[in-house]
Each structure stands twice: as C-alpha cells, then as structure tokens.
Tab-separated table of C-alpha atoms and ligand atoms in Angstrom:
chain	number	residue	atom	x	y	z
K	1	UNK	CA	6.087	94.394	-15.818
K	2	UNK	CA	7.635	90.539	-16.625
K	3	UNK	CA	11.619	89.924	-15.881
K	4	UNK	CA	13.131	86.855	-17.276
K	5	UNK	CA	15.841	84.996	-14.844
K	6	UNK	CA	18.275	83.931	-16.135
K	7	UNK	CA	20.494	81.426	-14.537
K	8	UNK	CA	24.205	80.345	-15.540
K	9	UNK	CA	24.429	77.443	-13.934
K	10	UNK	CA	22.914	73.887	-15.116
K	11	UNK	CA	23.630	72.166	-11.776
K	12	UNK	CA	20.268	70.366	-10.153
K	13	UNK	CA	21.208	71.701	-6.770
K	14	UNK	CA	22.436	75.351	-7.855
K	15	UNK	CA	22.709	78.126	-5.597
K	16	UNK	CA	22.239	80.449	-8.192
K	17	UNK	CA	18.948	78.463	-9.023
K	18	UNK	CA	17.980	78.551	-5.857
K	19	UNK	CA	18.359	82.564	-5.527
K	20	UNK	CA	16.115	82.999	-8.670
K	21	UNK	CA	13.579	80.695	-7.878
K	22	UNK	CA	13.204	82.091	-4.185
K	23	UNK	CA	13.003	85.522	-6.039
K	24	UNK	CA	9.841	84.260	-7.726
K	25	UNK	CA	8.709	83.199	-4.483
K	26	UNK	CA	9.006	87.102	-3.034
K	27	UNK	CA	8.171	88.714	-6.180
K	28	UNK	CA	5.374	91.138	-4.979
K	29	UNK	CA	1.633	90.122	-7.297
K	30	UNK	CA	1.932	92.739	-10.089
K	31	UNK	CA	5.264	91.546	-11.488
K	32	UNK	CA	5.536	88.519	-13.513
K	33	UNK	CA	8.507	86.618	-13.591
K	34	UNK	CA	9.563	83.913	-15.814
K	35	UNK	CA	12.910	81.410	-15.224
K	36	UNK	CA	14.514	80.336	-18.521
K	37	UNK	CA	14.838	76.599	-18.479
K	38	UNK	CA	16.460	76.159	-22.280
K	39	UNK	CA	20.200	76.527	-21.847
K	40	UNK	CA	20.336	72.980	-21.915
K	41	UNK	CA	19.244	72.708	-25.168
K	42	UNK	CA	20.788	75.767	-26.531
K	43	UNK	CA	23.141	74.227	-29.142
K	44	UNK	CA	26.858	75.365	-29.509
K	45	UNK	CA	27.230	79.224	-31.255
K	46	UNK	CA	28.038	78.821	-34.795
K	47	UNK	CA	28.252	81.788	-36.710
K	48	UNK	CA	27.323	79.500	-40.132
K	49	UNK	CA	24.066	78.459	-38.283
K	50	UNK	CA	23.176	82.309	-36.995
K	51	UNK	CA	20.279	82.501	-39.704
K	52	UNK	CA	16.658	81.284	-40.543
K	53	UNK	CA	15.633	78.535	-39.726
K	54	UNK	CA	16.889	79.168	-36.209
K	55	UNK	CA	17.254	75.939	-34.141
K	56	UNK	CA	13.842	76.046	-32.120
K	57	UNK	CA	16.235	76.568	-28.873
K	58	UNK	CA	17.448	79.487	-29.935
K	59	UNK	CA	13.984	81.078	-31.445
K	60	UNK	CA	12.973	80.339	-27.911
K	61	UNK	CA	15.527	82.102	-26.093
K	62	UNK	CA	15.031	85.026	-28.232
K	63	UNK	CA	11.006	85.210	-28.211
K	64	UNK	CA	11.560	84.949	-24.451
K	65	UNK	CA	14.159	87.700	-23.705
K	66	UNK	CA	11.670	90.129	-26.540
K	67	UNK	CA	8.554	89.478	-24.034
K	68	UNK	CA	10.653	90.246	-20.801
K	69	UNK	CA	10.894	94.173	-19.974
K	70	UNK	CA	14.219	93.134	-18.275
K	71	UNK	CA	16.237	90.264	-17.411
K	72	UNK	CA	17.895	89.389	-14.157
K	73	UNK	CA	20.985	86.666	-14.308
K	74	UNK	CA	22.468	84.826	-11.623
K	75	UNK	CA	25.425	83.364	-12.580
K	76	UNK	CA	28.583	81.363	-11.126
K	77	UNK	CA	31.925	81.914	-11.782
K	78	UNK	CA	34.085	78.692	-13.627
K	79	UNK	CA	37.631	79.205	-13.981
K	80	UNK	CA	37.500	82.578	-13.884
K	81	UNK	CA	35.224	83.443	-16.478
K	82	UNK	CA	31.542	82.958	-17.530
K	83	UNK	CA	30.286	79.912	-17.512
K	84	UNK	CA	31.047	78.000	-21.144
K	85	UNK	CA	27.094	77.468	-21.435
K	86	UNK	CA	26.076	80.717	-20.101
K	87	UNK	CA	28.240	82.877	-22.862
K	88	UNK	CA	27.092	80.446	-25.200
K	89	UNK	CA	23.582	81.750	-24.329
K	90	UNK	CA	24.950	85.214	-24.710
K	91	UNK	CA	26.556	84.788	-27.392
K	92	UNK	CA	23.358	83.316	-29.365
K	93	UNK	CA	21.848	86.944	-29.394
K	94	UNK	CA	24.318	89.015	-30.804
K	95	UNK	CA	23.481	88.387	-33.970
K	96	UNK	CA	20.239	89.890	-33.378
K	97	UNK	CA	19.156	92.989	-31.469
K	98	UNK	CA	17.201	91.471	-28.792
K	99	UNK	CA	19.416	92.804	-25.695
K	100	UNK	CA	19.686	96.381	-27.453
K	101	UNK	CA	18.499	98.799	-24.571
K	102	UNK	CA	17.357	95.779	-22.917
K	103	UNK	CA	17.456	96.832	-19.041
K	104	UNK	CA	19.807	93.973	-17.636
K	105	UNK	CA	20.733	93.552	-13.740
K	106	UNK	CA	22.693	90.810	-12.052
K	107	UNK	CA	22.702	89.396	-8.471
K	108	UNK	CA	26.137	87.558	-7.780
K	109	UNK	CA	25.811	85.068	-5.387
K	110	UNK	CA	29.411	83.907	-4.726
K	111	UNK	CA	30.708	83.413	-1.097
K	112	UNK	CA	34.332	83.162	-3.059
K	113	UNK	CA	36.926	85.774	-1.230
K	114	UNK	CA	37.256	86.970	-5.195
K	115	UNK	CA	33.243	87.523	-5.383
K	116	UNK	CA	33.461	85.861	-8.678
K	117	UNK	CA	34.686	89.098	-9.780
K	118	UNK	CA	36.082	88.127	-13.040
K	119	UNK	CA	32.661	86.320	-14.384
K	120	UNK	CA	30.392	89.818	-13.404
K	121	UNK	CA	33.271	92.170	-15.054
K	122	UNK	CA	33.020	89.576	-18.299
K	123	UNK	CA	29.018	89.896	-17.951
K	124	UNK	CA	29.166	93.176	-17.942
K	125	UNK	CA	31.614	93.561	-20.863
K	126	UNK	CA	29.254	91.016	-23.093
K	127	UNK	CA	26.094	92.954	-21.708
K	128	UNK	CA	27.730	96.125	-23.026
K	129	UNK	CA	28.729	94.536	-26.614
K	130	UNK	CA	25.141	93.800	-27.295
K	131	UNK	CA	24.188	97.325	-25.916
K	132	UNK	CA	21.842	95.853	-23.377
K	133	UNK	CA	21.075	98.612	-20.573
K	134	UNK	CA	22.692	97.702	-16.867
K	135	UNK	CA	20.518	98.660	-14.569
K	136	UNK	CA	23.463	99.530	-11.678
K	137	UNK	CA	21.025	100.364	-9.084
K	138	UNK	CA	19.507	97.065	-9.131
K	139	UNK	CA	22.922	94.787	-9.267
K	140	UNK	CA	23.913	93.171	-6.410
K	141	UNK	CA	26.551	90.738	-4.309
K	142	UNK	CA	24.823	88.989	-1.976
K	143	UNK	CA	26.863	86.031	-0.801
K	144	UNK	CA	24.636	82.977	-0.283
K	145	UNK	CA	26.704	79.983	1.317
K	146	UNK	CA	25.085	76.587	0.111
K	147	UNK	CA	23.939	75.687	3.657
K	148	UNK	CA	21.245	78.352	3.253
K	149	UNK	CA	19.763	76.690	0.164
K	150	UNK	CA	16.787	74.315	2.092
K	151	UNK	CA	15.474	70.861	0.954
K	152	UNK	CA	12.759	72.565	-1.227
K	153	UNK	CA	15.236	74.447	-3.498
K	154	UNK	CA	14.624	77.581	-1.768
K	155	UNK	CA	16.409	80.115	0.690
K	156	UNK	CA	14.349	80.874	3.454
K	157	UNK	CA	16.806	83.383	4.983
K	158	UNK	CA	14.663	86.636	6.063
K	159	UNK	CA	17.412	88.580	5.356
K	160	UNK	CA	18.239	87.424	2.254
K	161	UNK	CA	14.547	87.134	0.852
K	162	UNK	CA	14.300	91.234	1.862
K	163	UNK	CA	17.252	91.575	-0.285
K	164	UNK	CA	16.116	89.579	-2.956
K	165	UNK	CA	12.676	91.744	-2.839
K	166	UNK	CA	14.805	94.939	-2.939
K	167	UNK	CA	16.409	94.185	-5.920
K	168	UNK	CA	13.224	93.525	-7.691
K	169	UNK	CA	11.937	96.937	-6.427
K	170	UNK	CA	14.803	98.388	-7.947
K	171	UNK	CA	14.753	96.719	-11.447
K	172	UNK	CA	10.641	97.580	-11.438
K	173	UNK	CA	11.530	101.180	-11.218
K	174	UNK	CA	13.101	101.092	-14.572
K	175	UNK	CA	11.407	104.176	-16.961
W	201	FMN	C1	34.335	73.881	-12.824
W	201	FMN	C2	34.449	74.936	-11.583
W	201	FMN	C3	35.125	76.019	-11.355
W	201	FMN	C4	34.572	77.026	-10.823
W	201	FMN	N1	35.958	78.037	-11.000
W	201	FMN	C5	35.523	78.991	-10.097
W	201	FMN	C6	36.163	80.379	-9.794
W	201	FMN	O1	36.809	80.380	-10.770
W	201	FMN	N2	35.872	81.246	-9.139
W	201	FMN	C7	34.967	80.916	-7.910
W	201	FMN	O2	34.874	82.412	-7.349
W	201	FMN	N3	34.418	79.796	-8.226
W	201	FMN	C8	34.375	78.923	-8.988
W	201	FMN	N4	33.641	77.994	-8.542
W	201	FMN	C9	32.796	77.769	-7.525
W	201	FMN	C10	31.390	77.711	-8.091
W	201	FMN	O3	31.265	79.285	-8.859
W	201	FMN	C11	30.591	77.581	-7.376
W	201	FMN	O4	30.677	76.228	-6.764
W	201	FMN	C12	29.159	78.367	-7.454
W	201	FMN	O5	28.551	77.960	-6.140
W	201	FMN	C13	28.443	77.309	-8.434
W	201	FMN	O6	26.685	77.806	-8.658
W	201	FMN	P1	25.592	77.194	-8.395
W	201	FMN	O7	25.823	76.447	-7.512
W	201	FMN	O8	24.460	77.702	-9.167
W	201	FMN	O9	26.108	76.238	-9.929
W	201	FMN	C14	34.034	76.545	-9.629
W	201	FMN	C15	33.392	75.817	-9.504
W	201	FMN	C16	33.405	74.613	-10.630
W	201	FMN	C17	32.439	73.439	-10.696
C-alpha cells in the first residue's frame, strides 16, 4: 500500500510536518509513504483555469492523489478554519474525481484548548463534498507540543511514535 501524506502548513518548522516526517520513520517496511511537497507551487484556484492543459503543479497533485491508496492529512487551524493554502489544494481536486471514494484520515496535532476543531470540522465537510471516504477509525487527535519536535525535525517521544504507527496500521486495514 502507499499513502500520500499532506501537510496543511507551509512553515519550515511545522509541527504538522514533523508529525508526518516521523510517521514516515515509523512506517513498516511494506508500506510506502510519500510526503507531498507541492503545496506552495499550486496557483490560486480559479474555475476558469480548471481545464486542460492544467498547470503542472495541479496535474502533479492530482497524479499523486490518484497513485495513492489513501491520504493522511495533518493540518493546523488558522483563524478558525483550514489554512488558505491547504483549502486551495482541496479546491483543485473538486473539478476532478481524484478524491471520489479515496480513503482519507487525519491526525490533529493541535495543543489548543479548542483542539483546532473548526478546521477539522471544515476538513470533514470538504472531504465529504468530494466524496472521499473518511476512515474514522484512523483519525486521531494527538496533541504534540512544539517542544517535542527535535532539531532533526522529528518527534522522538515513544508514545507519539507508537500512536503514529497505530494510525498507519488502522489505515492499512482498509478494504
Ligand atoms: C495566522 C495564524 C492563525 C492561527 N489561528 C489559529 C486558530 O484559529 N486556532 C488554533 O487552534 N490555532 C491557531 N493558530 C496556531 C497554529 O494552529 C499553530 O501554531 C500550529 O502549530 C501551526 O502548525 P505548524 O507548526 O504545522 O505550522 C494560528 C497560527 C497562525 C500563525
């Protein structure tokens, strides 16, 4: 199986990115993971541009999603919603069928008292809109304080790593 990992944050020291990179470290050897790196290259979504020839960044995004057996999303909340850049990525999928029936789960690493709930409620709505298949049993709220991210950009905390491994196991049980 191969999973596409999507980070909603563009920040160099992203906690969400650290969670996804750590997830790659703990992934069992029979499971492929690819960290999507094209978020910053996507143009602003414009329905007028949603036709062939599509911008290269958009064809790359759609191909990466198509090639994946499942998506694993890790995104912060900005101003009570999904980050604009990540919502933009999701909008570029609406005019295609790439997310139709695609298994998807998220790991919410927020340490905020509000648990970034609004962003994740919104993520659920958008994924529903494009008919993605939300794998509820693999979705997890796993608060990760920034201090747990080490200089190598990874999380070495054993409990966090066990929880991340468990998410992968649950997601790989999809039929
Ligand atoms: C512009 C901005 C807006 C934010 N808005 C929220 C918010 O509405 N709710 C929340 O829980 N955290 C909010 N945060 C905090 C981020 O979610 C938090 O810093 C998160 O760790 C960023 O993820 P990253 O480290 O992967 O970039 C905001 C941060 C920024 C920079």
